[in-house]
CSV table of N, CA, C and O in Angstrom, one decimal:
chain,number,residue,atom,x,y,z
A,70,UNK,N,100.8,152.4,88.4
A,70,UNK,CA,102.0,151.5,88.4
A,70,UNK,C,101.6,150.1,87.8
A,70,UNK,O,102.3,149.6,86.9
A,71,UNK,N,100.3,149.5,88.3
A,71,UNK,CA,100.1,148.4,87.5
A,71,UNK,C,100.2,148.1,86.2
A,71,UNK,O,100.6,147.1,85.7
A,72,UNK,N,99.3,149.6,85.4
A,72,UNK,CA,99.6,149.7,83.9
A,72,UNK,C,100.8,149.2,83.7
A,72,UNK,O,100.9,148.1,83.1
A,73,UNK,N,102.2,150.2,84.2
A,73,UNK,CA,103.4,150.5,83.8
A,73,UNK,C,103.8,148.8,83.5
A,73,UNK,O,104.2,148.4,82.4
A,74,UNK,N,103.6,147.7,85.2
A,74,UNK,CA,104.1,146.4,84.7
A,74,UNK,C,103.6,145.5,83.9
A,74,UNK,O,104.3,144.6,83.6
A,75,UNK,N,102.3,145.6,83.3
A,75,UNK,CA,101.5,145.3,82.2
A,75,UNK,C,102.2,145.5,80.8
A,75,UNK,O,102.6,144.6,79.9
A,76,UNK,N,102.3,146.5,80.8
A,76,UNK,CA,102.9,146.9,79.4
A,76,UNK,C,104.4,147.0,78.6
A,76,UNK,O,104.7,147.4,77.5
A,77,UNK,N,105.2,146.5,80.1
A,77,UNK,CA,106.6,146.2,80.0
A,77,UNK,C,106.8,144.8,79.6
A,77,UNK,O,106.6,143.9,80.4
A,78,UNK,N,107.4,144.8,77.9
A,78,UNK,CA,107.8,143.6,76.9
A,78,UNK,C,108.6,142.8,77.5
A,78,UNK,O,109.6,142.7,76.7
A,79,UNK,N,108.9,142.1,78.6
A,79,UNK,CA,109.6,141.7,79.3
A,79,UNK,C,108.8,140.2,80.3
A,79,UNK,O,107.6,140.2,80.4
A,80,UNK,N,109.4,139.5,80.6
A,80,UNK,CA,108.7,138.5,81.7
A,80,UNK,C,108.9,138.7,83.1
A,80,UNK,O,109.8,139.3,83.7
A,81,UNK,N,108.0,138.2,83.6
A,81,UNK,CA,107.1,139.4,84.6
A,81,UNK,C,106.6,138.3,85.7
A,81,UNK,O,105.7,137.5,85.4
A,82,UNK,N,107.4,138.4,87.2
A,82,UNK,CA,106.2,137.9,87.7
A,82,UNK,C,105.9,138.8,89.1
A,82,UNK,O,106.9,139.3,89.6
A,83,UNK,N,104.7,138.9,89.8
A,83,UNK,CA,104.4,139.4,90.6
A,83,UNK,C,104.5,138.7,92.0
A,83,UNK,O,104.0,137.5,91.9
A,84,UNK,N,104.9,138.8,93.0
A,84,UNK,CA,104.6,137.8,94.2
A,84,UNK,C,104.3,138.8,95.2
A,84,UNK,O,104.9,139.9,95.5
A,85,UNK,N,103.0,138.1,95.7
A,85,UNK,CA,101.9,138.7,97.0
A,85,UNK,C,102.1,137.8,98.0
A,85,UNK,O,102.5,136.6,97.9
A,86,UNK,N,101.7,138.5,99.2
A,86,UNK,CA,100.9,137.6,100.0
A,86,UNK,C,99.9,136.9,99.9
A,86,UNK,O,99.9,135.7,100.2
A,87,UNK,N,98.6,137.6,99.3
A,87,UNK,CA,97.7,137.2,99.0
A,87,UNK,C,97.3,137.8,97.9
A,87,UNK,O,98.0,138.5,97.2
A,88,UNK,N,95.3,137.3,97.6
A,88,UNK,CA,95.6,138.2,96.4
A,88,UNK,C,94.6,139.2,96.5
A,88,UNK,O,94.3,139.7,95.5
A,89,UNK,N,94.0,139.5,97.5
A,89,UNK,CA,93.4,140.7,98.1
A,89,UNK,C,94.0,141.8,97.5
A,89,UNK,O,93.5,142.7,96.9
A,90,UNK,N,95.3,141.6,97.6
A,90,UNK,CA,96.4,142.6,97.1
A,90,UNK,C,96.3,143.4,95.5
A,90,UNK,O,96.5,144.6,95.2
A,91,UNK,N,95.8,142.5,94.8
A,91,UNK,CA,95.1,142.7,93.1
A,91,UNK,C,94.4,143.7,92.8
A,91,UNK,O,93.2,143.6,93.3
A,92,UNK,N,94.5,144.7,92.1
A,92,UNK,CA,93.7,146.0,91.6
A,92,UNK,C,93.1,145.2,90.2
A,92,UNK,O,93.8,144.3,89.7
A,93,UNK,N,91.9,145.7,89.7
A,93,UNK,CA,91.2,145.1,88.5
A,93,UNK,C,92.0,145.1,87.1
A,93,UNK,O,91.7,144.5,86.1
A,94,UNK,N,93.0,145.8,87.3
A,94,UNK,CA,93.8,146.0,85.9
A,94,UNK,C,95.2,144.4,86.0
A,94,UNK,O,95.6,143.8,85.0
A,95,UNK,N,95.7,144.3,87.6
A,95,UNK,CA,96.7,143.2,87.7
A,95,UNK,C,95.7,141.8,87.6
A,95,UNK,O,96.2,140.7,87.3
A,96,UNK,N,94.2,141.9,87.7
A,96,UNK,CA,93.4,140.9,87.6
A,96,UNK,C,93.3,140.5,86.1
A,96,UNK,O,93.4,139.3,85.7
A,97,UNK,N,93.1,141.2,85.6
A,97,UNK,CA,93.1,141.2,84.1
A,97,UNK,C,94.2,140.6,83.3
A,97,UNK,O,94.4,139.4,82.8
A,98,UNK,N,94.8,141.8,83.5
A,98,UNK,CA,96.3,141.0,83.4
A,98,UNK,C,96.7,139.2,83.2
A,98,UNK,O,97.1,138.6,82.2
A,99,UNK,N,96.5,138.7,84.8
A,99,UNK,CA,97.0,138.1,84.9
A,99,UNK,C,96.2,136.4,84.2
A,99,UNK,O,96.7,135.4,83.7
A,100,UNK,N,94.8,137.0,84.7
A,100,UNK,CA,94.0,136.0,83.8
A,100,UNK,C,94.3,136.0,82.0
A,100,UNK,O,94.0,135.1,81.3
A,101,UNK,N,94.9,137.0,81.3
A,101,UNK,CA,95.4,137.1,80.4
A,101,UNK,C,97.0,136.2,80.4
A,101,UNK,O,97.6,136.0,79.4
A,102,UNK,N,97.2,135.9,81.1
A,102,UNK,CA,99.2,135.7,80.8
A,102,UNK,C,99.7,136.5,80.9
A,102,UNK,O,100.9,136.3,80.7
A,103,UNK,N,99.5,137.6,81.2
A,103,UNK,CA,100.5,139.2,80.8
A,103,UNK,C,101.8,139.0,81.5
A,103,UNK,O,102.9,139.6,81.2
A,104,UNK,N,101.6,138.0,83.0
A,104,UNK,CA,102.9,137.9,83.8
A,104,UNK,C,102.9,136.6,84.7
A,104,UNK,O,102.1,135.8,84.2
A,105,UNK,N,103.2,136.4,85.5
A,105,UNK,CA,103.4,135.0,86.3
A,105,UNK,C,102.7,136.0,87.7
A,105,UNK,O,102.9,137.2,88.0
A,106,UNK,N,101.7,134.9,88.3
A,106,UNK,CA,101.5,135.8,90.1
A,106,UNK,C,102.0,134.2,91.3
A,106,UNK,O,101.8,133.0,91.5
A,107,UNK,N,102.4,135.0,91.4
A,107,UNK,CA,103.2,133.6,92.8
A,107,UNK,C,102.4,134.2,93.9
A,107,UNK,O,102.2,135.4,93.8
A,108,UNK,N,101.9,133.4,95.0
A,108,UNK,CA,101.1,133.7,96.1
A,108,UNK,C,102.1,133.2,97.4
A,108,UNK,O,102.5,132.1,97.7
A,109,UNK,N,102.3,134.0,98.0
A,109,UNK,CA,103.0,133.2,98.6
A,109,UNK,C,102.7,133.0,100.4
A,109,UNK,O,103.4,132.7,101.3
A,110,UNK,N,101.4,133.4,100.5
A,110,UNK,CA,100.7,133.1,101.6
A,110,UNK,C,101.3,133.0,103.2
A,110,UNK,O,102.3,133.5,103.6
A,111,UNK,N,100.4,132.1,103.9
A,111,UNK,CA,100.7,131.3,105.4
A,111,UNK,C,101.4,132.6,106.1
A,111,UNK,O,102.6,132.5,106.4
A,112,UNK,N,101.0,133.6,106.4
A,112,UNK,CA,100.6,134.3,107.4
A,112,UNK,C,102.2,135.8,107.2
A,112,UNK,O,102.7,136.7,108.0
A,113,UNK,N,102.3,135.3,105.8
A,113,UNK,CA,103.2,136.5,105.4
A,113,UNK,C,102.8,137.8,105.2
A,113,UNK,O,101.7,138.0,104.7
A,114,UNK,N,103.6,138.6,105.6
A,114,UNK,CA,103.4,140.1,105.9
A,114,UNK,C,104.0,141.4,104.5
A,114,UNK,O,103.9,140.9,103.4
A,115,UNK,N,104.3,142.2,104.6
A,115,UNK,CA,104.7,142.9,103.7
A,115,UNK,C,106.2,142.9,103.2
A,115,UNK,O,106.5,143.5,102.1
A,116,UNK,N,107.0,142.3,103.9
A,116,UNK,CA,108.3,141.7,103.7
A,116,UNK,C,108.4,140.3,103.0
A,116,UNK,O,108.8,139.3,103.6
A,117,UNK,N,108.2,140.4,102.4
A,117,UNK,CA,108.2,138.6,101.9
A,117,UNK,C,109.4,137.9,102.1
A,117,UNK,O,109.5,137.0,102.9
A,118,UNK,N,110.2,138.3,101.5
A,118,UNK,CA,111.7,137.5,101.5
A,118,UNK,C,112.2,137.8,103.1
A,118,UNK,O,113.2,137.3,103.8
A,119,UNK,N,111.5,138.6,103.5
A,119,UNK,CA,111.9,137.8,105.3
A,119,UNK,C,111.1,137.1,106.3
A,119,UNK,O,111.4,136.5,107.3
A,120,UNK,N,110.0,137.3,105.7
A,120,UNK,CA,108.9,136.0,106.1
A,120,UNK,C,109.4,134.9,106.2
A,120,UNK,O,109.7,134.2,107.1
A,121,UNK,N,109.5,134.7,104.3
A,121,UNK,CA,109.3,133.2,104.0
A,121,UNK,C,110.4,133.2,103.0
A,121,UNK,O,110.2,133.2,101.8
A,122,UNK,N,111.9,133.2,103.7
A,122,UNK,CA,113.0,133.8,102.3
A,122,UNK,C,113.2,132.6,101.8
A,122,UNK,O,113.5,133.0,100.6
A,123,UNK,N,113.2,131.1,101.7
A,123,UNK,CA,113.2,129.7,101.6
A,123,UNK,C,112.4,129.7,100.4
A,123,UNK,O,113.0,129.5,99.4
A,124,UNK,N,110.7,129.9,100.3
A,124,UNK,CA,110.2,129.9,99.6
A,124,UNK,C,109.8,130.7,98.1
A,124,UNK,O,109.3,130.3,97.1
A,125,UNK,N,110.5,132.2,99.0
A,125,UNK,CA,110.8,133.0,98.0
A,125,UNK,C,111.8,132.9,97.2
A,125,UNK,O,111.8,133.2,96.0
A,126,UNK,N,112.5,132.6,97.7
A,126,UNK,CA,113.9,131.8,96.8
A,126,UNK,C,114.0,130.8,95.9
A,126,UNK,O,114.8,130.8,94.9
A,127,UNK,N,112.8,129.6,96.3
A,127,UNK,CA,112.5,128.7,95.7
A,127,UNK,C,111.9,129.3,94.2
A,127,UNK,O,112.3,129.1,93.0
A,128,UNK,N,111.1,129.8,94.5
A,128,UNK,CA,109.9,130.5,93.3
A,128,UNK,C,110.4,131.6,92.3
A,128,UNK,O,109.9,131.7,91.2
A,129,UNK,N,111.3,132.3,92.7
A,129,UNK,CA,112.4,133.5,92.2
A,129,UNK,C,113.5,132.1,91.3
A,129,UNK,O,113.7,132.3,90.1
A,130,UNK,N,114.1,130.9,92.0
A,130,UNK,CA,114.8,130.4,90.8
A,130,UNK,C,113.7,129.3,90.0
A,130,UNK,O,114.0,128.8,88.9
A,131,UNK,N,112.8,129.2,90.3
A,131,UNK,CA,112.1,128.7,89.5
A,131,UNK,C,111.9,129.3,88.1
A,131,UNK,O,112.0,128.6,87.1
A,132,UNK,N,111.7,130.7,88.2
A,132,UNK,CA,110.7,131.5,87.2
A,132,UNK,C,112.6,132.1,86.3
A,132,UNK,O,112.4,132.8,85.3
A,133,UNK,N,113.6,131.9,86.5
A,133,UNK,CA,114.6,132.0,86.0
A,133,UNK,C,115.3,131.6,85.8
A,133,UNK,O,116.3,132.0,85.4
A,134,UNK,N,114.6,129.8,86.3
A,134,UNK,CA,115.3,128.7,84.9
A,134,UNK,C,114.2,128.5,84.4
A,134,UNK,O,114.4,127.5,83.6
A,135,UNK,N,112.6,129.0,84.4
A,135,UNK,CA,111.9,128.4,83.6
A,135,UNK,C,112.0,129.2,82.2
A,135,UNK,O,112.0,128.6,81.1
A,136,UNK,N,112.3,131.0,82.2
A,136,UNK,CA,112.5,131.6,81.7
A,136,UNK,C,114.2,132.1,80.9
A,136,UNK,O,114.7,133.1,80.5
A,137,UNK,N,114.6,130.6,81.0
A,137,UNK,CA,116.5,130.7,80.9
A,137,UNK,C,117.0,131.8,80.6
A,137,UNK,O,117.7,132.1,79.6
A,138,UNK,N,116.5,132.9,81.7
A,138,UNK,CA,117.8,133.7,81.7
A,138,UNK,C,119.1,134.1,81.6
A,138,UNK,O,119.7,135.1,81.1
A,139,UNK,N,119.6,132.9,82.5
A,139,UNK,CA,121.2,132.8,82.2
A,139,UNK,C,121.4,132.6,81.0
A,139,UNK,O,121.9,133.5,80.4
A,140,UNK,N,121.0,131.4,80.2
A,140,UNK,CA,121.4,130.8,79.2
A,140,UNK,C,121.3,131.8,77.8
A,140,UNK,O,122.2,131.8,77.0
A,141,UNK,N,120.2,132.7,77.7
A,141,UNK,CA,120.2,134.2,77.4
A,141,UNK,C,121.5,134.9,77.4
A,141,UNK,O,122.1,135.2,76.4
A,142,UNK,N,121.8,135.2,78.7
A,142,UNK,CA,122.2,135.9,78.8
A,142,UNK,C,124.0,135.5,78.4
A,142,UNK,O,124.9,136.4,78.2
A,143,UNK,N,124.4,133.9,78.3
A,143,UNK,CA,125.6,133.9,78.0
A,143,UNK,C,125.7,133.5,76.5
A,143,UNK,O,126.9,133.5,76.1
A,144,UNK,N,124.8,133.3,75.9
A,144,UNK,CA,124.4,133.4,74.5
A,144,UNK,C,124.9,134.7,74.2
A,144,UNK,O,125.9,135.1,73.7
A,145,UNK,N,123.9,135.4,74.9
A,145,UNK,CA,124.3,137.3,74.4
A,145,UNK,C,125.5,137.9,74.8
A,145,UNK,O,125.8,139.0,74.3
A,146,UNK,N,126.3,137.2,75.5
A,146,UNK,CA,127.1,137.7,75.8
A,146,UNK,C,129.0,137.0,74.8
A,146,UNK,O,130.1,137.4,74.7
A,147,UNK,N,128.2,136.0,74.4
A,147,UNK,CA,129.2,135.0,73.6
A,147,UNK,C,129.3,135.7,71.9
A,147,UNK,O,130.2,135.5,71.1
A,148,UNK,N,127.7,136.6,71.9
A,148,UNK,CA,127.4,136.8,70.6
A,148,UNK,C,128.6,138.4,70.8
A,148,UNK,O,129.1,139.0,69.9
A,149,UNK,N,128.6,138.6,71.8
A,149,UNK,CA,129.1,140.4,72.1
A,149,UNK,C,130.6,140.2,71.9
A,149,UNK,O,131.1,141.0,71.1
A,150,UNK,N,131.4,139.4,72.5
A,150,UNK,CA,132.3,138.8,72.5
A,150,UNK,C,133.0,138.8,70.8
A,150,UNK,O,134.1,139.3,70.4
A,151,UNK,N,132.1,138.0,69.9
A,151,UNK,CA,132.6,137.5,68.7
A,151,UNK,C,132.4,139.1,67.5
A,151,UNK,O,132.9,139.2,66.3
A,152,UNK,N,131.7,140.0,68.3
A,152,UNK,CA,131.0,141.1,67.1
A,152,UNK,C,132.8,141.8,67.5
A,152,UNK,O,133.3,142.3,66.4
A,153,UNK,N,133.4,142.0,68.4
A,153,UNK,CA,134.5,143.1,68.8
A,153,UNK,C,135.7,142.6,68.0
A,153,UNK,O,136.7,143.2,68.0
C-alpha cells in the first residue's frame, strides 16, 4: 500500500498519530517530498478525526488551500462549461 501512495501523481498527505507508524518506504518517501506527513500526536488513537477532529480539520484545510484545490477545480470547471 505504501508503494501504491508513493507513486500516485497527485498531492498527498499522510496524517499519523505518530511516526512509529512509518514503514521504510513512507520514510523515504517523505524525506524525499513525495507527500506532506502531518503528525498529529497528544495521546491520539486510531481514529483521528475523533480524537482530535479541531485539529484535524485545521490541517485537512490547510493542505487544500495550500494546494488550491477549489480554485482548480472552478477554473476546470469554468473551462468545461465554455468547451460545450
Amino acid at each position: 500500500l505504501s508503494e501504491l501512495l508513493l507513486k500516485s501523481p497527485v498531492s498527498k498527505m499522510l496524517m499519523l498519530a505518530d511516526t512509529d507508524r512509518l514503514d521504510k518506504p513512507l520514510t523515504i518517501g517523505q524525506m524525499q517530498g513525495k507527500y506532506e506527513l502531518c503528525i498529529v500526536g497528544n495521546g491520539v488513537g486510531h481514529t483521528l478525526h475523533e480524537d482530535a477532529p479541531k485539529k484535524v480539520a485545521d490541517k485537512l484545510l490547510h493542505f487544500v488551500e495550500r494546494n488550491q484545490f477549489v480554485k482548480l477545480w472552478q477554473i476546470n470547471k469554468k473551462f468545461k462549461l465554455k468547451k460545450k
